[in-house]
Coordinates of N, CA and C in Angstrom, one line a residue:
X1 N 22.5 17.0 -1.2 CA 21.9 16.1 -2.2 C 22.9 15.4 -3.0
X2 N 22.5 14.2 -3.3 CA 23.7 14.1 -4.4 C 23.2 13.9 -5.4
X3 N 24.0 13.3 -6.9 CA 23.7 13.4 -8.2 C 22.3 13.1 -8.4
X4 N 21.9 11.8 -7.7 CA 20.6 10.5 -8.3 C 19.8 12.1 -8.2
X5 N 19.4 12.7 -7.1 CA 18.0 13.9 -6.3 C 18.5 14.9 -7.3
X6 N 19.6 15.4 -8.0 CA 19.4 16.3 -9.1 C 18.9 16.4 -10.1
X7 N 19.4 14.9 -10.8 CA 19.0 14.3 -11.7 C 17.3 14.2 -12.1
X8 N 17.0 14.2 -11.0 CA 15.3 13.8 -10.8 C 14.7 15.5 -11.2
X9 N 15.2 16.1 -12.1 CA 14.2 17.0 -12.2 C 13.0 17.3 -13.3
X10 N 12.2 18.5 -12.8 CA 10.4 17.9 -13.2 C 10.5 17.6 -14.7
X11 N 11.0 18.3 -15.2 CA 11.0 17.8 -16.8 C 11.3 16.5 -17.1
X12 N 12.7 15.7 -16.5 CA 12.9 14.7 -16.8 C 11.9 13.5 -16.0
X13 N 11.8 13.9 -15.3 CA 10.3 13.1 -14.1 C 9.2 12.9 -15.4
X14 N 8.9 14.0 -15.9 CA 7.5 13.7 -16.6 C 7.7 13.3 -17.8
X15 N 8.7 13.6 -18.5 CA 8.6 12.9 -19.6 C 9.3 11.2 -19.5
X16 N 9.5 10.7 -18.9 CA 9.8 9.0 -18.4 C 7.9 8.6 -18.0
X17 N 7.4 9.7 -17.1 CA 6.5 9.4 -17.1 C 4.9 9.1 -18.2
X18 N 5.8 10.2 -19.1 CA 4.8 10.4 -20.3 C 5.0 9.0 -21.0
X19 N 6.3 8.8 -21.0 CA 6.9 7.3 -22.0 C 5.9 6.4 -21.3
X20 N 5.6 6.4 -20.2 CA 4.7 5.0 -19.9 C 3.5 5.3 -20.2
X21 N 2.9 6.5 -19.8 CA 1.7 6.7 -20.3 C 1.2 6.2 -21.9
X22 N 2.0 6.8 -22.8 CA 1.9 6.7 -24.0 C 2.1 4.9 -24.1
X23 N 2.8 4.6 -23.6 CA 3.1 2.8 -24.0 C 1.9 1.9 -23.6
X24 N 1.1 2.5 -22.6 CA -0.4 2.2 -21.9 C -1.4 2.2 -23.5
X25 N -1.2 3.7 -23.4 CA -2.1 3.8 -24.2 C -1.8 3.1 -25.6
X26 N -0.8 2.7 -26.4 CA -0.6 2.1 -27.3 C -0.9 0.7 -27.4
X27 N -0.4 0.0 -26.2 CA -1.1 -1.6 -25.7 C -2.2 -1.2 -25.2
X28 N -3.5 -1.0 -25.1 CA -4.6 -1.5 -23.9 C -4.7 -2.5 -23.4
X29 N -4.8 -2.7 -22.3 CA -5.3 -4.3 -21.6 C -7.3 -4.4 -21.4
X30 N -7.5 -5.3 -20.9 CA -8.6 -5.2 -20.1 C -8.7 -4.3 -18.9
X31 N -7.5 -4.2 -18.3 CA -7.7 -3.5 -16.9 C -7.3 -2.2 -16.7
X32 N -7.1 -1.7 -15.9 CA -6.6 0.1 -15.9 C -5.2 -0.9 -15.1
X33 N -4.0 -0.3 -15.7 CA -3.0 -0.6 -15.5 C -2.2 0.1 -13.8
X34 N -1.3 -0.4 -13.2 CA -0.9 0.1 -11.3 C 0.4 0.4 -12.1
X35 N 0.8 1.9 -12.3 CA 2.5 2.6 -12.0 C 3.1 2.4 -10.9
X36 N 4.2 1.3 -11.2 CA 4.8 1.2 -9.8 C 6.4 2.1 -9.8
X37 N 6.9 2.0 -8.6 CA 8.0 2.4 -8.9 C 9.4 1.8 -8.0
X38 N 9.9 1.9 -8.4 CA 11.1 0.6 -8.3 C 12.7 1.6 -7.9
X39 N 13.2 1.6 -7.2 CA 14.4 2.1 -6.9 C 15.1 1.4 -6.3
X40 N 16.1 1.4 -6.9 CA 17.7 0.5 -6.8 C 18.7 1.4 -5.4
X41 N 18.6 0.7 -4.5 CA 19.8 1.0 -3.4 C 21.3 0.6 -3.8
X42 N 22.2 1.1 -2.9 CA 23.5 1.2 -3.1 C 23.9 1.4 -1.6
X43 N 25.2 1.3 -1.4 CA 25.8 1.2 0.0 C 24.9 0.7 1.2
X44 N 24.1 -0.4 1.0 CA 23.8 -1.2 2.1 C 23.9 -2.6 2.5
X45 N 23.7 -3.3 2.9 CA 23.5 -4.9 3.1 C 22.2 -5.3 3.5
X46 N 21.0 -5.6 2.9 CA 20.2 -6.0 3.3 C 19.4 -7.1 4.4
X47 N 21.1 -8.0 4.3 CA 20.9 -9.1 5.3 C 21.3 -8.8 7.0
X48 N 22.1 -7.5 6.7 CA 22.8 -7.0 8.2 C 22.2 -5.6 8.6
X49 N 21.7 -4.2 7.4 CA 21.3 -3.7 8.1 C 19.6 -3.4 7.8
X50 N 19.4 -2.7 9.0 CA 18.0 -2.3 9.0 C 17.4 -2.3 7.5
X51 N 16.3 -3.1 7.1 CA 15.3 -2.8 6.2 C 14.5 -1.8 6.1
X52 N 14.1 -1.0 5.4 CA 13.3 0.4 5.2 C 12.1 -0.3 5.1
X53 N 11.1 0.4 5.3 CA 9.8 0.2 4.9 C 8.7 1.3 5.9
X54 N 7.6 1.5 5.1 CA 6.6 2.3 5.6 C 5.3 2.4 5.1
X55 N 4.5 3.4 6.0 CA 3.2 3.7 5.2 C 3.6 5.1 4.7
X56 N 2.6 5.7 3.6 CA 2.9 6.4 2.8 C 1.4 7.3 2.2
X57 N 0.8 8.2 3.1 CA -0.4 8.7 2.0 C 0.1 9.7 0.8
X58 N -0.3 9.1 -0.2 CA 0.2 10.0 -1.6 C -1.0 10.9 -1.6
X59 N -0.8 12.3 -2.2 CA -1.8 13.1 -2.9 C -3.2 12.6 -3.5
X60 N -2.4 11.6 -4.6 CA -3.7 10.7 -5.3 C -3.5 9.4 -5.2
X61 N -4.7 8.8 -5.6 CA -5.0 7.3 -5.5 C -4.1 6.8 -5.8
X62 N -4.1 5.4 -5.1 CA -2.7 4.2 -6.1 C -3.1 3.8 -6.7
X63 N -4.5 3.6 -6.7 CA -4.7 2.1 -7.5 C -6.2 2.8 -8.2
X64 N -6.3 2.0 -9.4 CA -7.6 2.7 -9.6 C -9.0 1.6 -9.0
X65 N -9.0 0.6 -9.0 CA -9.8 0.2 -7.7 C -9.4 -0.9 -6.9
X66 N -9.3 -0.1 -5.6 CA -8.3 -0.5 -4.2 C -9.6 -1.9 -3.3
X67 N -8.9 -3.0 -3.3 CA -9.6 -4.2 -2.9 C -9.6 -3.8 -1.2
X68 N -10.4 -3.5 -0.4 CA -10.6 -3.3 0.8 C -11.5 -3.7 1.7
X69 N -10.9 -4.7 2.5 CA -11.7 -5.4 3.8 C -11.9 -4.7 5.2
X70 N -13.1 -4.8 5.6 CA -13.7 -4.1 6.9 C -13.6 -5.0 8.3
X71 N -12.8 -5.1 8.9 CA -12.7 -6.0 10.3 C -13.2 -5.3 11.3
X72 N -15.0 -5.7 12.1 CA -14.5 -5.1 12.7 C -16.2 -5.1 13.6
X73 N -16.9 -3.8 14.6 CA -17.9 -4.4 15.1 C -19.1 -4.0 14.3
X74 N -20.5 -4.6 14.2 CA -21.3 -4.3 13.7 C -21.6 -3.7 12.5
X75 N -21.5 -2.5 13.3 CA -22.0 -1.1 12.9 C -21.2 -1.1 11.1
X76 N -19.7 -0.8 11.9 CA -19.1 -1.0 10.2 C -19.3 -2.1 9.4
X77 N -19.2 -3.3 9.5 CA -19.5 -4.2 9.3 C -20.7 -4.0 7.9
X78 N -21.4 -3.2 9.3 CA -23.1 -3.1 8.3 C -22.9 -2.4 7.3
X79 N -22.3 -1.5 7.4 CA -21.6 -0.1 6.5 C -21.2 -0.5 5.1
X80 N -20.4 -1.4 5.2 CA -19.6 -2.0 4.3 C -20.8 -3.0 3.4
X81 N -21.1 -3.4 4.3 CA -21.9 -4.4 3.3 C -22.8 -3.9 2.7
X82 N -23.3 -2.8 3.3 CA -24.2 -2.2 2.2 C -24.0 -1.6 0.7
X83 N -22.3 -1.5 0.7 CA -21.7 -0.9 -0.3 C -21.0 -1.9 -1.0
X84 N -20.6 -3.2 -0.6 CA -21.0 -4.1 -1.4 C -19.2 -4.4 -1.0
X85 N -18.7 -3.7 0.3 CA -17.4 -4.0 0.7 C -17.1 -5.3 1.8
X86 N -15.9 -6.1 1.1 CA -15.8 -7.3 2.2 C -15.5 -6.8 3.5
X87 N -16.0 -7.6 4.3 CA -16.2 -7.2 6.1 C -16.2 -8.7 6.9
X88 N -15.6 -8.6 7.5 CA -15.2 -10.0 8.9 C -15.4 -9.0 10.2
X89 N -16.4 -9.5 10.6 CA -17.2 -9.6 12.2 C -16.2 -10.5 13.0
X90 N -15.7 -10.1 14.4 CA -14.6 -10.9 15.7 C -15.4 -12.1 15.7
X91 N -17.0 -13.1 15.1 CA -17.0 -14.2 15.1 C -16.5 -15.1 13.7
X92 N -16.3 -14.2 12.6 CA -16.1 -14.5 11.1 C -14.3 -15.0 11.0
X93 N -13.9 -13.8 11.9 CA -12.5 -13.9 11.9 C -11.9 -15.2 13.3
X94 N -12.5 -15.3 13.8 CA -12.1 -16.5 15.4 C -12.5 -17.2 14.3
X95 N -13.3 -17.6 13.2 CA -13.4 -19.0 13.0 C -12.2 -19.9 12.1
X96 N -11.4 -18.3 12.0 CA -10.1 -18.8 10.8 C -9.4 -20.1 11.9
X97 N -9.9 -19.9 13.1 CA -9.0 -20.9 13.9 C -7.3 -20.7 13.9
X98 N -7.2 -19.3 13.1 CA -5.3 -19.0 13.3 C -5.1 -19.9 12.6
X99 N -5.6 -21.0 11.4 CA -5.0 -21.2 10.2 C -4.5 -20.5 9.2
X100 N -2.9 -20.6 9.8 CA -2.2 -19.2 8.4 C -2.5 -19.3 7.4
X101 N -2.7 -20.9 6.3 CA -3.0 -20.9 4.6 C -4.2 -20.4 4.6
X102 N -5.3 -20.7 5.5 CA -6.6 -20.0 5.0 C -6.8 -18.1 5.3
X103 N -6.2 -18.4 6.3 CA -5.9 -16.5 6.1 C -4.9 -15.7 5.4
X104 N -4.2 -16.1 4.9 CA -3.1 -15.9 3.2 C -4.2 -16.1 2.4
X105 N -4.8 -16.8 2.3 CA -5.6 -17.1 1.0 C -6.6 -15.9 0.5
X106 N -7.1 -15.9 2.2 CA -8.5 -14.9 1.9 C -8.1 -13.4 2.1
X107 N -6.8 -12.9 2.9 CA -6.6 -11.9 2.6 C -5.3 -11.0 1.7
X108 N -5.2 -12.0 1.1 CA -4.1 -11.8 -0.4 C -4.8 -10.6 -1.3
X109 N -6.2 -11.3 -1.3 CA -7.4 -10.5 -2.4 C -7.2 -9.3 -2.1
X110 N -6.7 -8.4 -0.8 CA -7.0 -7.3 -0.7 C -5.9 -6.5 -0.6
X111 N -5.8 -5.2 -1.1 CA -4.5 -4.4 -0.9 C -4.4 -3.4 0.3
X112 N -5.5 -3.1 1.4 CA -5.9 -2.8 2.6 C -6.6 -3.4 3.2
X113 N -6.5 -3.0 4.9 CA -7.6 -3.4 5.3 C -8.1 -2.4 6.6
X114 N -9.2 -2.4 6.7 CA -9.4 -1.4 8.2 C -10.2 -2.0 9.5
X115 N -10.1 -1.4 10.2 CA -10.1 -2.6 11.9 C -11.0 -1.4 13.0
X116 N -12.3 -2.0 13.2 CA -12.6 -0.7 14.6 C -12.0 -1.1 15.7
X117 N -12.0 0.1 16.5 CA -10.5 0.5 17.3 C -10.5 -0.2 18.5
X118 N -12.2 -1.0 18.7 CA -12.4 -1.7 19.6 C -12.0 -3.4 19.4
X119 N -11.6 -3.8 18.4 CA -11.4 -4.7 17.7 C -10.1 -5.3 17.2
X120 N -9.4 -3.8 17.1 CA -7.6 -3.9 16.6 C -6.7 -4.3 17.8
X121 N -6.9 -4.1 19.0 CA -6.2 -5.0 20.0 C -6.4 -6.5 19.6
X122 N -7.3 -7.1 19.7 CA -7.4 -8.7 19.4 C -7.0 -9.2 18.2
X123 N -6.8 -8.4 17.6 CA -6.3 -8.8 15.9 C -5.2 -9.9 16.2
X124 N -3.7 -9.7 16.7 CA -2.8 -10.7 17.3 C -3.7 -12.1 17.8
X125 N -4.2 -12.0 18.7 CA -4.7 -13.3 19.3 C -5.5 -13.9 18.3
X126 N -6.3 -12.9 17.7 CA -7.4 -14.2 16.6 C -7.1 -14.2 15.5
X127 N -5.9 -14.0 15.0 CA -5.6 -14.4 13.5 C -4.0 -14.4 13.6
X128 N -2.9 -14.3 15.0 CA -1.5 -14.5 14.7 C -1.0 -13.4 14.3
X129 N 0.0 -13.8 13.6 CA 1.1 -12.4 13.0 C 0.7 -12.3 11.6
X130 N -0.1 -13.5 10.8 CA -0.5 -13.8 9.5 C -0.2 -12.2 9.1
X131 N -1.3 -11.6 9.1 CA -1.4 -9.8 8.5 C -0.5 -9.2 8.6
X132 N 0.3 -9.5 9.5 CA 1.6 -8.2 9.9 C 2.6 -9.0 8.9
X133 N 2.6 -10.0 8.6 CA 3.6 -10.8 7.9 C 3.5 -10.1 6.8
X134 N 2.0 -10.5 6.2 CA 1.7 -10.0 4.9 C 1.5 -8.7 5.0
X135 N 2.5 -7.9 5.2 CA 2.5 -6.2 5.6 C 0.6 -5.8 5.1
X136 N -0.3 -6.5 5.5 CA -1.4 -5.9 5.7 C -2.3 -5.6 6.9
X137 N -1.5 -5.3 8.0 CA -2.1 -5.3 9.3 C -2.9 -3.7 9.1
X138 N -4.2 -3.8 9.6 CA -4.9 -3.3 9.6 C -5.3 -1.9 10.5
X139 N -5.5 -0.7 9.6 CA -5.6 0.5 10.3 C -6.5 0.8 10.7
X140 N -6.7 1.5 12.1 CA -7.8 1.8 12.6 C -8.4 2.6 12.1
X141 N -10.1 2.5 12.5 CA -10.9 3.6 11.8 C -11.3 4.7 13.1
X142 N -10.8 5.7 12.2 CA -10.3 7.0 13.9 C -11.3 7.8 13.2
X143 N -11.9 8.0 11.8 CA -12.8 8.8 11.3 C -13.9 8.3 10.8
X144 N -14.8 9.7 9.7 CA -15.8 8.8 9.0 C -15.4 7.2 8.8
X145 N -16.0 6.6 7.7 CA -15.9 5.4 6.8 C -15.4 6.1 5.4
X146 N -17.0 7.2 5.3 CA -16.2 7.8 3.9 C -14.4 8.1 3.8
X147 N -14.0 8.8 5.1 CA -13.1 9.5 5.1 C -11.8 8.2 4.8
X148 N -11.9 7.7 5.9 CA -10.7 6.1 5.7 C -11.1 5.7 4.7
X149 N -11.8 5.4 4.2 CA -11.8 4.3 2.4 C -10.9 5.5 1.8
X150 N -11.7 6.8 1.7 CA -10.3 7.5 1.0 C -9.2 7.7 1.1
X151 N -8.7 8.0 2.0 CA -7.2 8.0 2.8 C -6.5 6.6 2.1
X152 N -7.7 5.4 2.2 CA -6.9 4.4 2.1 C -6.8 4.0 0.7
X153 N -7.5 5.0 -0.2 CA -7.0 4.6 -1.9 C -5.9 5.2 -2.6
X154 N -5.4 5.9 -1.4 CA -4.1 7.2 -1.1 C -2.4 6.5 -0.7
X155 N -2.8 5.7 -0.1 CA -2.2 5.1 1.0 C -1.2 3.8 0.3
X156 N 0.2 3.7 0.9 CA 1.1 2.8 0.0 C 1.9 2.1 1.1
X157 N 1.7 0.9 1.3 CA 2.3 0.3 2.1 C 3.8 -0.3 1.3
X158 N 4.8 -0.4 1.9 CA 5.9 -1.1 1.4 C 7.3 -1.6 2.8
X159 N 7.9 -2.7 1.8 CA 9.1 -2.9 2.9 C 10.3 -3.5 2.4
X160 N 11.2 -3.2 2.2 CA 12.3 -3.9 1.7 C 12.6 -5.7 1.7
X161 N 12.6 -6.0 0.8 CA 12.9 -7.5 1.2 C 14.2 -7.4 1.2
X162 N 14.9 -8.9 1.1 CA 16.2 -9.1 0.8 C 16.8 -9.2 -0.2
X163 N 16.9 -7.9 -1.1 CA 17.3 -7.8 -2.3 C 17.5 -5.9 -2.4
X164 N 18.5 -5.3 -3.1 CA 18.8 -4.4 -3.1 C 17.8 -3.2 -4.1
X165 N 17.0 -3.2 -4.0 CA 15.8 -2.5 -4.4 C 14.6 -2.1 -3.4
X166 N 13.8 -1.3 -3.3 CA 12.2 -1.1 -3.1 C 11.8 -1.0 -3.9
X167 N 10.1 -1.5 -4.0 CA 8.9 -0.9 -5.2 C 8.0 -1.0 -5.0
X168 N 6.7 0.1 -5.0 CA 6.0 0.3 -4.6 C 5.1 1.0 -5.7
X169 N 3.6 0.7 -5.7 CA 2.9 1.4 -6.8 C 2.6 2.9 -6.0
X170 N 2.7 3.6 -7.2 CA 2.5 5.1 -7.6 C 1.1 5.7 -7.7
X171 N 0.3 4.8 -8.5 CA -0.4 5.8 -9.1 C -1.3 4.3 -10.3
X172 N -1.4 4.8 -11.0 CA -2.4 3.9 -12.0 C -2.6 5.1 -13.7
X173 N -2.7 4.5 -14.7 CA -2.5 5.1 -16.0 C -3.6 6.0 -16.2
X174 N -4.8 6.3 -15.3 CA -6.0 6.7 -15.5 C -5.3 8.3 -14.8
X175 N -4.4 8.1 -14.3 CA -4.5 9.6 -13.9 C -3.2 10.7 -14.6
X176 N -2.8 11.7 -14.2 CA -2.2 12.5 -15.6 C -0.9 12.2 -15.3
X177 N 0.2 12.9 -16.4 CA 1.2 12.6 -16.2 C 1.7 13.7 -15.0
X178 N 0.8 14.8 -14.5 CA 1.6 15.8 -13.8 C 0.8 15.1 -12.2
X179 N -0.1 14.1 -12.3 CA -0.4 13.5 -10.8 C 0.4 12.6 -10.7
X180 N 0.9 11.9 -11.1 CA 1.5 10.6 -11.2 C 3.2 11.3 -10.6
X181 N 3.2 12.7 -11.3 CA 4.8 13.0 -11.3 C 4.3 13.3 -9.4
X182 N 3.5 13.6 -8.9 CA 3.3 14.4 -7.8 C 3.7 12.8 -6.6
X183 N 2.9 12.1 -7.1 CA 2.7 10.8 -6.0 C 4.3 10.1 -6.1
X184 N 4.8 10.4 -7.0 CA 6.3 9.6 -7.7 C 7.4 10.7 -6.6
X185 N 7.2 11.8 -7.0 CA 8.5 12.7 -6.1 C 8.2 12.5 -4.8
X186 N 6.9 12.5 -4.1 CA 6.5 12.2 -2.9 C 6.7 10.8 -2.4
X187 N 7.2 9.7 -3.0 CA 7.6 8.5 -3.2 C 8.8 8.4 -2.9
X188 N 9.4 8.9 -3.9 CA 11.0 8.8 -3.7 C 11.6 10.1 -2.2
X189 N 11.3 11.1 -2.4 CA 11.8 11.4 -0.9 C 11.8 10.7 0.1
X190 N 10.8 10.0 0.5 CA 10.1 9.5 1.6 C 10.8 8.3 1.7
X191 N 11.2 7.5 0.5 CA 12.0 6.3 0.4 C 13.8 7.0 1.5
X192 N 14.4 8.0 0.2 CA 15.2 8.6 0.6 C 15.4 8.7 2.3
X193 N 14.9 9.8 2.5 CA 14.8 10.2 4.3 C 14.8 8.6 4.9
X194 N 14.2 7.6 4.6 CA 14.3 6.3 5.6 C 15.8 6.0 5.4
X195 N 16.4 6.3 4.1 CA 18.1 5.2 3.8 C 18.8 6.0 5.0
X196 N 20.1 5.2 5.7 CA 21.1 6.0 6.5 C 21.9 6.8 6.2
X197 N 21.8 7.4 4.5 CA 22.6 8.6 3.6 C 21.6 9.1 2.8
X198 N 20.8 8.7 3.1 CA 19.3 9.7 2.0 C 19.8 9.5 1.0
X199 N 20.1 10.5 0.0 CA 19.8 10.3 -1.5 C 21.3 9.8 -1.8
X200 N 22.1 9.4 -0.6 CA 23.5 8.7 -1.3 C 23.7 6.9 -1.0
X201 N 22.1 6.9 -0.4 CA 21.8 5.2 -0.7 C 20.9 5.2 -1.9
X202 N 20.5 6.0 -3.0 CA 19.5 5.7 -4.4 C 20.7 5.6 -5.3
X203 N 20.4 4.6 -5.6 CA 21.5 4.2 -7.5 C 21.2 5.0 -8.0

C-alpha cells in the first residue's frame, strides 16, 4: 500500500465527508445535491497509456433520482411506461436514422440505460457508436425490471479522459455520512486495482 491508501482512514474519510454534508446543509438548493469524487493520478501519461475506466455497483444509490431509459421489445417497453419511465421500441430508435446530434440530444437526459437482450445486438447498426461514445451503452435486462432499475441506481459508469484525474459520483447528500463513506472506499479501491501501480498511481 502506499502513503495516499493509509492516509484514507475511516475517521479521516468521514469527517471530509461530514464537511460536505454540513456545507449542503448550510446552502440548500432546489435539488438533492450528486457527491462526486475526483481523484488525481500520478505516474501516467494519458495520451500514451491505457485509460481506466469501468462499471461499478456501489452498495447505495448514486443519485437520488437516476434518469433511465428502457430500449427495447414490447413487453418492457409497456412496463416502463406505465411507470412513467422513457422507453424506445427498435421502430422509435431506427427512426433516429443514425443521426448522432439527435441521438446526443435525446440521450444526454439520461444517466442509464437498459436494452432487452433480444434487442442489444442491433443497438450498433441502428443508432452507431453514438451510446458507446457517450459511455452510455446500454445493459441488458438479465432479471426482474424491478431488480435492474435497482442495480442501476447503484451503478457508476466512468472513464478517464485526457487529463490526469477520474471522477465519478458517489452518492447524493440525502444519504448518511457512514453510506456515502461506504460507496466512496468502494470507489476508490476499484479506481486503484485498474492503475498499473494501484495505490502508487493516486496523488
Amino acid at each position: 500500500f502506499s502513503s495516499m491508501s493509509r492516509r484514507l482512514t475511516v475517521d479521516k474519510v468521514l469527517s471530509d465527508i461530514q464537511i460536505v454534508l454540513d456545507g449542503a446543509e448550510s446552502k440548500p438548493r432546489n435539488f438533492v445535491e450528486t457527491v462526486e469524487l475526483q481523484v488525481a493520478l500520478k505516474n501516467v501519461n494519458p495520451t500514451v497509456d491505457k485509460r481506466i475506466g469501468g462499471t461499478l455497483k456501489l452498495p447505495h444509490p448514486v443519485r437520488f433520482i437516476t434518469k433511465i431509459a428502457v430500449l427495447g421489445k414490447e413487453e418492457h417497453c409497456l412496463w416502463a411506461e406505465r411507470r412513467g419511465i422513457a422507453n424506445f421500441t427498435e421502430e422509435k430508435l431506427r427512426a433516429f436514422n443514425r443521426r448522432k446530434p439527435v441521438i446526443k440530444r435525446v440521450f444526454k437526459r439520461f444517466n442509464q440505460t437498459l436494452c432487452s437482450k433480444e434487442l442489444l445486438r442491433l443497438i450498433p447498426r441502428i443508432l452507431g457508436p453514438a451510446l458507446n461514445r457517450m459511455n452510455k451503452f446500454p445493459r441488458v435486462i438479465a432479471g426482474t425490471m424491478e431488480q435492474e432499475i435497482s442495480d442501476l441506481k447503484s451503478t457508476v459508469r466512468f472513464r478517464q479522459k485526457r487529463c490526469m484525474h477520474v471522477s465519478l459520483p458517489v452518492g447524493h447528500v440525502q444519504l448518511t455520512a457512514d453510506q456515502l463513506r461506504q460507496n466512496l472506499v468502494l470507489a476508490m479501491n476499484f479506481i486503484a486495482s485498474l492503475c498499473p501501480k494501484g495505490w502508487g498511481n493516486i496523488g
